[in-house]
Amino acid sequence: MWKKARNSRTSRQSFSLVHQYIQHFNEVSGNKTAAIRRRSNTPGVIITQYVVNIPEGKSTPDIKSKPMPVTIQQGKSAIFKAMVKGNPKPEVSWRRTKGSISDKEKFLSKYDESTGEHILEICKVSANEKDVYKCYAVNEFGKAVCTATLNVVEDSTDPSDFRKLLRKSKEERADGEMNEKFWDTMLKADRKDYERICREFGVSDLNLILKKLEEKKKERMLNKNKNGVIPYEDSKEMFSLGRMKDFKTPIQNDIGENRVDEEEVNHLPDEFKLSQVDFVIKIQEIKAQERDDALFECVLTHPLPKITWMGKGSVLEDGEKYTISVSEHKLIHRLLIKDCKQLDKGIYSAVAGITSCSAWLVVGAENESTSAGKKKPRKTTIAGGAWVDLEKVAREQQLKHREEMEKILAAVKVGHEAGQLKENKTLTTGGKIAEINAATGLSKNAGAVRDDVHTSKANALSESMGSEEKANIKNSKGDGTVQVTADDPKDEKYTISAQVDFHKVTETSDTNDDVELKSSQNEETDSDENKNSTGSVRCLRHTRKAESAHHTSDPKEQASDNEVRDSGRNKDSMGQIKLSGCSNQSQQPVDVTADNGENKFPKDDGKCDRTEEATGTATPRRRKRQGPLIEDSVIDPGVQFIWGLSDVNAIINESVELTCKLSSEDCNGVWFRDGKKIFPDDNFIITKDGAIHNFVIIKCKEEHSGKYRFEVDGRKTEAMVNVQDPPRFDPQYLTSFTEPMTVKVGHNAIFKLCFVGHKPLKIQWYREGEVLQDSNNTKIEKSESHSRLLLTRCQRKDTGEIKIKIKNEHGFTEAISQLTVLDKPTSPLGPAEVTESSPSCIEFRWRPPKDDGGSPVIKYIMERQQVGRNTWKKIGDIPGVPTYRDTNVDRGRKYCYRIRAETTEGTSDAMETDEMQAGTLAFPGPPAPPKVVSTYDNCINLSWAPPSNTGGSRILGYILEKRKKGSNLWTVVNAMDELIKEKTYAVKDVVAGMEYEFRVTAINLSGVGEFSNPSDFVFARDPKKPPGKVTGLKVTETSYNHLVLTWTKPEEKPDIHDEAKGYFVEIRQSDCIEWTRCNSTPIITTSFRVKGLKSMNMYWVKVIAVNDGGESVAEELDKYVLAMPSPVRPKFTNHKMKSFMVVKAGNSVRIRINFEASPQPNIMWLKDNVPVARRVTISNSDGSSQLLIPSSERSDSGIYSILVKNLAGQETFSTEVRVTDDPKPPGPVQLEENVPGTVTVLWEPSPDEKRDDRLHYIVSKLDTTKSTWSTVADKLFNNKCTVCNIMHGREYHFRVYAKNDMGISAPSESPTWGTEKKKEKFVANVATGKDCDLRCAPTFAVPLKLHTAPKGYECYMSCAVQGNPKPRITWYRNHISLNTNTNYYISNTCGVCTMLILSVGPKDMGEYSIIAENSLGRAESSTVLTVRGEKRE
C-alpha cells in the first residue's frame, strides 16, 4: 500500500478544472505532489512540474512560441498568439494581472488547427485593457506560464488635436506639396521649433522638409538680391546630416550679420546629428538569477558622452535601481540593473542617434538556500565576454583613430613640402576627414581631426603680400575659430572666420566640421587637394562696395594681369572643393594682428566671379586685377596636436592628470587655468615626455575646478576639470566593515562606518534590500562623519546582507557586509525513507535540518524504541551523514527511531520516524526474461531487468541457466559461489550453430527466488548483416483516422544484406520533425494498418526492415499521405426518392436525401434555382441531408434541388413540391342546346383555378330513368362540355366537380334538362323538392374537458368536431401553436381530435385550446391543464 505523505494535502489554489483533477489524482493515487520549477528553452517561460516521476513518453507542457508584447492604438483589436507542446496535449487558458477576461464579447480565445496557434483576441482595445496577460498551458504533469504586455496608445480628446488632424488633411495637396501657410510658418520660425511645426502639420519626413526649406530660402534670397541684398552660398549643405552640430561660421551681408548658432542647431533632433554612429559590440542577452545584478555593455564606433537606455518601452534614468556609466574615452557604455527581480525581465535597448540594439534580460527563480535566513551574496551577471575584452576593443579603436590622424598629418606635411599649397591661397580643410578611406584605407570610425590656423603664420602672409592695411586676427574661442577683422576708412568691417581644428584629436565627438574661410580679399586662388584627403574644402569671398579714392588702376591693365590658374589635382582625390569669389572695388591697407604678434599683409580688391567643383579639372577664368601679382610661397602648417585634452571629473583630495600629444617633440607649451598662466609648485606638476605633455594636480581642491588650456606655437587645446566631493568611506573602517560578522542568538550586532563627502549627506541602512528604520531592536545613529547601526537581541532571521548607502549631489556610494546569527539547528527533516529492510538489518535515511543554525552538523544522536515497549534505547552518535544501518534487529519486529542533530551551538529537537519493520523470509520475484544483446560463434551476450519485487532486501546477485533447443535439461552457467553481480553476462560455453534459450533468477538475503520466463531461442553464430531496403511501399487504403500500407520484402544478398525478420513503421506529421514508431515490436507481415490519425492532417510514412544484424535504411514515401478516404464522387443511395410531392397547406414538408461521398462534400439546397428561404431548415450529417418546412404554404410550391459537391465531382437531384388544399366547387352551371340530341354544359370556374395549374373538372350526368350518376367527362381544363346521346322527353341532371392533387370538391348542380309529355287527362301539381345543402360551419359536438394529471404521467385530451367542408384543426398552448411541436402527438380521425402528452411536467401547465375552421366559419374550445402538487405561475 502507498503511504500518504504528511504534507500531501497541502492546499494549493486551483486555477482550472484540469488542475483540480490533477490534485485529486495525486491524492487518491498517493503520488507525491511536487513543485519543481525549471526554466524552458524558450526565454521567459517558467515550467512547474507537479509529479516527481514522469512516465516514459509523457512530458510537462512547454510553450514553443510565446506571445509577443503588443502596442496598439485605442479602438483596434489586439492579438496574442502562442504555440504549446506536451504529452498529453496541454489545455491552454489566458489570464490578466489586474482583471478578468470573462467578457466573451471582449476577449475571444480560440485555437487555429492549421497553424497550431492558441489565439487571444481583444476586440476594440481601450485603456482599461492595458495590462500584463498570462498564458497558461496545463496537463496532468505540470504547467507552463509566460507573460506578454499590452500597451494602449490612447486617442487624443483635446479639440486642438482634432484641429491639427483637420489641418493636416488640408495642408497636403494632390502632388504632395505643402501649402504656402506651412512654408511661411517654417521660414519665419526658429530652428528649434521645426519639429513642433512639422508635428502640427502632420509632416513626418523632417529631413526632406529641411532640404525643401533651404531651397525656399534660396529663392527668397535671390529675390532679395535683386534689391541689393547678397545671398550666401552653400546654405543647403549647412544643414546636411552630420554637419549641423559644429556649424559656427558667421555669414555677412550688407545689412548685418546672420549667425547660425550652435545652440539653435542643437535643437534639431538627435538622429540628424548622430546618424553615423553604430555599434561595434552590441548588448547581448543576459540570464541572471533573482537578487543578482545584470550588466549590459556596448561599444560604439564613434565616441559619445551619453546614449539613451530604454527598458520595456520606457527611458531609464541613473539612480538607485539603474546605474548608467560611460568610459573616459566615451566608447564603452554600460547599464547596471541592481537586485534583479521577476518584474525586471524584458527587452532592454541602447539607443545612439537613429541606431539602436536590443537584448533580453531573463530573470530566473532564486534557488532555495541550504539554510534558512542565510542568503548568498549578490553577484553581477554579464552577457558573455569580460570587461577586459571591451577595453581592448576600445583601445584598438583609439589606436586606429590616432594612426589615421598621423597619416593625414603626414600627407598634409608632404604636400606642403612639395609646394602644393600656395602662399596666396586661402585653404581650409574640414568636414568629413574622419571618413577618408578611399586613398589611404582609413577606418570610417576614425575620430575627428581639426587644424586650428596658426595665427603666427600671418607674419609670412603679411610680408609676402606687402600690406599696408591693418587687420586684427584673434582667436576668441578655444574651438579653433579664427576671426580676422579689418577696418577701412568708411568704417566697414569684414571678418575672416576659419574653423580648422587640427590641434585636437579626440575620440569623443562624431562631428563633421565644415570649415569656411571668408575674406574680402580678391586674389588669385589656387586650390590643391592632397591625394589622402577626401574632405570638403571651401573658400567663400564676400563683396565690399566701398571704393578707395586714393587707389585706382587702369581697367585694361587690370584685365591683362587678372588671370586665374587652377593647379592640378591628384587623380585619386575624392573630396569636393568649392571656391567662391566675390568682387571688391577698392583696396585698403590691412593691419593683421594676432595674439602673439603683429603682422601686415596687403588686401587685394578685385572682381571675382568663380565657383570651382573639385570633381575634375577646373576651367580657368580671367578676372581683372588691381595690383601686381604676388609671388607664390609655401605656408608651413607648423606644430599640430595628435590628441588634445579631455574633460575630467576629479575627486577632491585625489590627483588628476591632463595629457596631450603634439606632432613635434621640439616645442614647449604653456598651461593656463581660466586664462591665468600656471607655474609648477607643490600642487601642480608639469612634465614633458617627448611629444607628450602632462599636467598633474597632486591634491585636488574645489578651487581647482575650471577650464584648463595648453598653448604651444599659437595652437591650443582646452578641457574642463570638475572637482567633485562624492561620499567616500574611510578605507580602514571599510575593511573592517566588509568582513562578515557572526554573533550568537540574543546578542547585539554593531556596524559602524566613517565617511567624508560634500554636505548634505543622505544615509540609509538596508538589511536584505529592505530599508531599516529605528525600532525596538534597531537603532541608527547618524552624524556628519560616521553612522552606526545597532541590532539588539539578534535572532536567526536577522541573518543576511547589511548595506549602508550614502548619497549627495555629487554621487553615492555603498558598502556591504554580512551578518550571521548563530543558533541551534532545527530538527532533521522527515519522513525517513527505508532503503533496505531484511531479517538482519534495517537501513534508512532522512534529510538534514532545514536550518543548521549557521554551523555545520557535527553528528546525529540516535535512539531506538521497539514497538510495544515504553523505553527508548540510546544507540549512539553517528557522523553528520543523514543515513543509518541498524544491524541489531529481530526478524519481523517493528522499531521507531528518534534523531537529533548536534552542532557547536547546541542540539536540535528530536525527529521521530514512523514504524519500520525488519524483513521476514521473503524471496525475490522473477526477473524479466533475458534479452539477447549480440551473438557470435563462441559467445552470446545477454541482459535482463531486475525483479520488480525484491522481497524487501537488496539483491545479492543472479544465477543464469541455459538449455539447448529440444532438450529438457537446464544447465547452470555460473556456479552458486560465483553470483552474477551485474545485469549482463557473456555466455561463452556455447557450440557454434546450436540454438539456445536462457533463464535467470535473483538471490537476496532470504535466498533464491523464482526463475524468469525463458528467453527467445537464439543461434550461436556471428552477427548478421542488416537487411536491405523494402521495395514497393504504397498506400492501399486511407480514411480519416487510419491508413493501410503494403510493401515487398527486401532482397537478400549474401555478404551484403541478410534476410529481414521484421519491420517497423514510423510516421510524422508534416509540421513536426520527430518520427514516431507505430509498432513497439517488429511485425513479420508486409502490410500494416496505422491507426489514430487526425482527420485531414498530412503525414510522412517510412518502413524499416530489421533482423539480428540491425536495421535497414528506411524506405520513405515520396509524397505525404492525407488522412482522408480516397476521393469518391457523390452518389445518392436511396433509390426510392420521389420526384413529385403533394403536401396539404399547413402540413410540414420533409425531404431527406441519403448519399455517399469522400471527402465530406458541400451541400446546397435550391428552390427554383434560387437558395432556399431562411424559414426552411436544413440539417446535414455525414451521409444524409434533410430539408424541413414546419408549416407549408402555397407559396412553398416549386422545384427543390440538392447539390452535393466535393473535389471528386458533384451530383444533383430535384423534387417538385406542390402545396395545395381541397379545391372549392365551381360556380353556377348553365345548360344550352346547340345541336339536337346534345347538351352543352357551361359553368363558372372554381376560385382555386388560378392558384392551382393542375386543377381540372369532372362532369357527371343523371338520367331520371336511372338511379345512378355516370361520368361523362374527366380532366377538363376548360369551363365547357358537350354531352351527346340526350334522349328527347327525358329529364337529365348534371353535376360539375373541381379536382386537384389533394381531392375533389363538392358538386355544382345544374338545372333540370328536358320534360316528359303529360296526358291531358291527368294534371298533377307536385311541388319540386330542393337538394339538401349539407355544408355547415365547424361546431364541437364534444368539447374539451378540464384535466388534472400527476407529474410524470400521460395526459390524453380529446374532443369531437363536425363541419362541412372538413375543418382544419389547430392546437394551441397559451396561444402558441403546437402542430409542429414534436413533444405532442396530435391526430384527427373522422372528426375526433386527440392530443397526447407523454410525461406531464410543470412546464406543460397552462391553457390549451383547439380551433377548427373552414370556409363557412370558425369554432374554438379550450381547457386548462394542471399538474397535481404544482402551483400555477
mmCIF file of C-alpha atoms in Angstrom, residues 787-963:
data_model
loop_
_atom_site.group_PDB
_atom_site.id
_atom_site.type_symbol
_atom_site.label_atom_id
_atom_site.label_comp_id
_atom_site.label_asym_id
_atom_site.label_seq_id
_atom_site.Cartn_x
_atom_site.Cartn_y
_atom_site.Cartn_z
ATOM 1 C CA SER A 787 26.984 56.328 11.080
ATOM 2 C CA ARG A 788 26.328 53.441 13.464
ATOM 3 C CA LEU A 789 23.790 50.591 13.268
ATOM 4 C CA LEU A 790 22.885 48.664 16.420
ATOM 5 C CA LEU A 791 20.847 45.456 16.190
ATOM 6 C CA THR A 792 19.853 44.307 19.659
ATOM 7 C CA ARG A 793 18.811 40.792 20.672
ATOM 8 C CA CYS A 794 19.552 39.349 17.234
ATOM 9 C CA GLN A 795 17.527 36.417 16.072
ATOM 10 C CA ARG A 796 18.308 33.792 13.482
ATOM 11 C CA LYS A 797 16.028 35.563 10.975
ATOM 12 C CA ASP A 798 18.297 38.627 11.129
ATOM 13 C CA THR A 799 20.969 36.752 9.178
ATOM 14 C CA GLY A 800 21.637 38.349 5.809
ATOM 15 C CA GLU A 801 23.215 41.239 3.932
ATOM 16 C CA ILE A 802 23.719 44.559 5.727
ATOM 17 C CA LYS A 803 24.236 47.541 3.445
ATOM 18 C CA ILE A 804 24.813 51.227 4.015
ATOM 19 C CA LYS A 805 24.208 53.742 1.256
ATOM 20 C CA ILE A 806 25.316 57.373 1.368
ATOM 21 C CA LYS A 807 24.280 59.890 -1.264
ATOM 22 C CA ASN A 808 24.868 63.550 -2.023
ATOM 23 C CA GLU A 809 24.616 65.817 -5.015
ATOM 24 C CA HIS A 810 27.927 64.537 -6.432
ATOM 25 C CA GLY A 811 27.060 60.848 -6.339
ATOM 26 C CA PHE A 812 26.570 57.961 -3.985
ATOM 27 C CA THR A 813 28.496 55.066 -2.521
ATOM 28 C CA GLU A 814 27.572 51.946 -0.658
ATOM 29 C CA ALA A 815 29.222 49.226 1.391
ATOM 30 C CA ILE A 816 28.011 45.712 2.060
ATOM 31 C CA SER A 817 28.619 43.362 4.957
ATOM 32 C CA GLN A 818 27.246 40.002 6.027
ATOM 33 C CA LEU A 819 25.604 39.251 9.372
ATOM 34 C CA THR A 820 25.351 35.661 10.579
ATOM 35 C CA VAL A 821 23.350 34.900 13.727
ATOM 36 C CA LEU A 822 24.249 31.521 15.220
ATOM 37 C CA ASP A 823 21.608 29.335 16.858
ATOM 38 C CA LYS A 824 20.983 25.678 17.497
ATOM 39 C CA PRO A 825 19.790 23.712 14.446
ATOM 40 C CA THR A 826 16.218 22.778 13.724
ATOM 41 C CA SER A 827 15.170 19.155 13.898
ATOM 42 C CA PRO A 828 16.069 16.844 10.991
ATOM 43 C CA LEU A 829 13.509 16.619 8.236
ATOM 44 C CA GLY A 830 11.382 13.559 7.654
ATOM 45 C CA PRO A 831 9.776 11.315 6.770
ATOM 46 C CA ALA A 832 12.554 8.762 6.957
ATOM 47 C CA GLU A 833 12.895 6.612 3.852
ATOM 48 C CA VAL A 834 13.670 2.904 4.261
ATOM 49 C CA THR A 835 16.305 1.884 1.724
ATOM 50 C CA GLU A 836 16.698 -1.743 2.895
ATOM 51 C CA SER A 837 14.675 -3.976 5.174
ATOM 52 C CA SER A 838 15.856 -7.532 5.717
ATOM 53 C CA PRO A 839 15.627 -10.041 8.568
ATOM 54 C CA SER A 840 19.042 -8.950 9.788
ATOM 55 C CA CYS A 841 19.102 -5.175 9.234
ATOM 56 C CA ILE A 842 17.134 -2.010 8.633
ATOM 57 C CA GLU A 843 18.744 0.780 6.616
ATOM 58 C CA PHE A 844 17.063 4.158 6.277
ATOM 59 C CA ARG A 845 17.883 7.792 5.560
ATOM 60 C CA TRP A 846 16.473 11.239 6.292
ATOM 61 C CA ARG A 847 17.064 14.845 5.320
ATOM 62 C CA PRO A 848 19.339 17.284 7.178
ATOM 63 C CA PRO A 849 17.826 20.132 9.204
ATOM 64 C CA LYS A 850 16.305 22.890 7.160
ATOM 65 C CA ASP A 851 18.338 25.399 9.168
ATOM 66 C CA ASP A 852 21.645 24.314 10.630
ATOM 67 C CA GLY A 853 21.782 27.454 12.785
ATOM 68 C CA GLY A 854 24.804 28.805 10.956
ATOM 69 C CA SER A 855 27.095 25.913 11.901
ATOM 70 C CA PRO A 856 27.577 22.570 10.156
ATOM 71 C CA VAL A 857 26.081 19.437 11.661
ATOM 72 C CA ILE A 858 28.782 17.525 13.555
ATOM 73 C CA LYS A 859 26.848 14.377 14.379
ATOM 74 C CA TYR A 860 23.416 12.843 14.843
ATOM 75 C CA ILE A 861 22.243 11.326 18.141
ATOM 76 C CA MET A 862 20.192 8.157 17.585
ATOM 77 C CA GLU A 863 17.628 6.459 19.878
ATOM 78 C CA ARG A 864 15.533 3.368 19.164
ATOM 79 C CA GLN A 865 12.274 2.026 20.577
ATOM 80 C CA GLN A 866 10.776 -1.374 19.868
ATOM 81 C CA VAL A 867 7.090 -1.033 19.105
ATOM 82 C CA GLY A 868 5.088 -2.192 22.125
ATOM 83 C CA ARG A 869 7.640 -1.030 24.685
ATOM 84 C CA ASN A 870 7.844 2.292 26.528
ATOM 85 C CA THR A 871 11.591 2.649 26.842
ATOM 86 C CA TRP A 872 13.964 4.294 24.385
ATOM 87 C CA LYS A 873 17.437 2.846 23.922
ATOM 88 C CA LYS A 874 20.301 5.155 23.002
ATOM 89 C CA ILE A 875 22.147 3.704 20.037
ATOM 90 C CA GLY A 876 24.948 6.257 19.983
ATOM 91 C CA ASP A 877 26.327 9.036 17.830
ATOM 92 C CA ILE A 878 26.897 8.788 14.101
ATOM 93 C CA PRO A 879 28.839 11.172 11.838
ATOM 94 C CA GLY A 880 26.985 14.013 10.144
ATOM 95 C CA VAL A 881 25.708 11.863 7.293
ATOM 96 C CA PRO A 882 21.890 11.536 7.243
ATOM 97 C CA THR A 883 21.775 7.741 6.888
ATOM 98 C CA TYR A 884 21.910 4.798 9.314
ATOM 99 C CA ARG A 885 22.109 0.991 9.056
ATOM 100 C CA ASP A 886 20.795 -0.891 12.098
ATOM 101 C CA THR A 887 22.046 -4.494 12.098
ATOM 102 C CA ASN A 888 20.889 -5.367 15.633
ATOM 103 C CA VAL A 889 17.260 -6.165 14.807
ATOM 104 C CA ASP A 890 14.983 -9.170 15.157
ATOM 105 C CA ARG A 891 13.270 -10.605 12.135
ATOM 106 C CA GLY A 892 9.720 -9.307 11.683
ATOM 107 C CA ARG A 893 9.790 -6.811 14.608
ATOM 108 C CA LYS A 894 8.889 -3.121 14.264
ATOM 109 C CA TYR A 895 11.024 -0.234 15.502
ATOM 110 C CA CYS A 896 10.827 3.545 15.855
ATOM 111 C CA TYR A 897 13.800 5.913 15.901
ATOM 112 C CA ARG A 898 14.443 9.382 17.335
ATOM 113 C CA ILE A 899 17.097 11.522 15.635
ATOM 114 C CA ARG A 900 18.699 14.760 16.930
ATOM 115 C CA ALA A 901 21.209 16.961 15.087
ATOM 116 C CA GLU A 902 24.136 18.433 17.034
ATOM 117 C CA THR A 903 26.289 21.436 16.119
ATOM 118 C CA THR A 904 28.726 23.592 18.039
ATOM 119 C CA GLU A 905 25.770 25.771 19.086
ATOM 120 C CA GLY A 906 23.681 23.002 20.572
ATOM 121 C CA THR A 907 21.403 20.068 19.930
ATOM 122 C CA SER A 908 18.166 20.222 17.959
ATOM 123 C CA ASP A 909 14.785 18.842 18.884
ATOM 124 C CA ALA A 910 14.150 15.211 18.055
ATOM 125 C CA MET A 911 12.600 13.959 14.850
ATOM 126 C CA GLU A 912 10.656 10.726 15.360
ATOM 127 C CA THR A 913 10.325 8.305 12.464
ATOM 128 C CA ASP A 914 7.386 6.132 11.516
ATOM 129 C CA GLU A 915 7.354 2.450 12.359
ATOM 130 C CA MET A 916 9.910 0.367 10.486
ATOM 131 C CA GLN A 917 9.685 -3.414 10.292
ATOM 132 C CA ALA A 918 12.581 -5.778 9.926
ATOM 133 C CA GLY A 919 12.150 -8.107 6.972
ATOM 134 C CA THR A 920 10.941 -11.699 7.058
ATOM 135 C CA LEU A 921 11.935 -14.559 4.776
ATOM 136 C CA ALA A 922 10.713 -13.021 1.550
ATOM 137 C CA PHE A 923 12.219 -14.278 -1.647
ATOM 138 C CA PRO A 924 12.601 -12.043 -4.689
ATOM 139 C CA GLY A 925 10.272 -12.288 -7.644
ATOM 140 C CA PRO A 926 11.278 -13.396 -11.128
ATOM 141 C CA PRO A 927 13.386 -11.038 -13.202
ATOM 142 C CA ALA A 928 12.394 -10.105 -16.710
ATOM 143 C CA PRO A 929 13.227 -12.684 -19.431
ATOM 144 C CA PRO A 930 16.805 -12.296 -20.650
ATOM 145 C CA LYS A 931 17.305 -10.388 -23.897
ATOM 146 C CA VAL A 932 19.964 -11.182 -26.457
ATOM 147 C CA VAL A 933 22.336 -8.265 -26.961
ATOM 148 C CA SER A 934 24.619 -9.873 -29.536
ATOM 149 C CA THR A 935 25.651 -13.349 -30.731
ATOM 150 C CA TYR A 936 28.878 -14.866 -32.002
ATOM 151 C CA ASP A 937 30.089 -18.375 -32.802
ATOM 152 C CA ASN A 938 31.636 -18.723 -29.339
ATOM 153 C CA CYS A 939 29.722 -16.215 -27.214
ATOM 154 C CA ILE A 940 26.188 -14.956 -26.576
ATOM 155 C CA ASN A 941 25.764 -11.637 -24.697
ATOM 156 C CA LEU A 942 22.640 -11.324 -22.533
ATOM 157 C CA SER A 943 20.972 -8.638 -20.419
ATOM 158 C CA TRP A 944 17.926 -8.598 -18.161
ATOM 159 C CA ALA A 945 15.940 -6.318 -15.886
ATOM 160 C CA PRO A 946 15.875 -6.777 -12.077
ATOM 161 C CA PRO A 947 12.763 -8.210 -10.408
ATOM 162 C CA SER A 948 10.054 -5.748 -9.509
ATOM 163 C CA ASN A 949 9.667 -7.451 -6.114
ATOM 164 C CA THR A 950 12.988 -7.665 -4.273
ATOM 165 C CA GLY A 951 11.482 -9.357 -1.191
ATOM 166 C CA GLY A 952 12.223 -6.358 0.996
ATOM 167 C CA SER A 953 16.003 -6.740 0.899
ATOM 168 C CA ARG A 954 18.760 -5.973 -1.551
ATOM 169 C CA ILE A 955 19.612 -8.303 -4.395
ATOM 170 C CA LEU A 956 22.882 -10.139 -3.828
ATOM 171 C CA GLY A 957 23.269 -11.469 -7.359
ATOM 172 C CA TYR A 958 21.827 -13.639 -10.123
ATOM 173 C CA ILE A 959 22.051 -17.245 -11.362
ATOM 174 C CA LEU A 960 21.817 -17.831 -15.121
ATOM 175 C CA GLU A 961 20.817 -21.133 -16.758
ATOM 176 C CA LYS A 962 20.788 -22.296 -20.389
ATOM 177 C CA ARG A 963 19.066 -25.077 -22.360
#
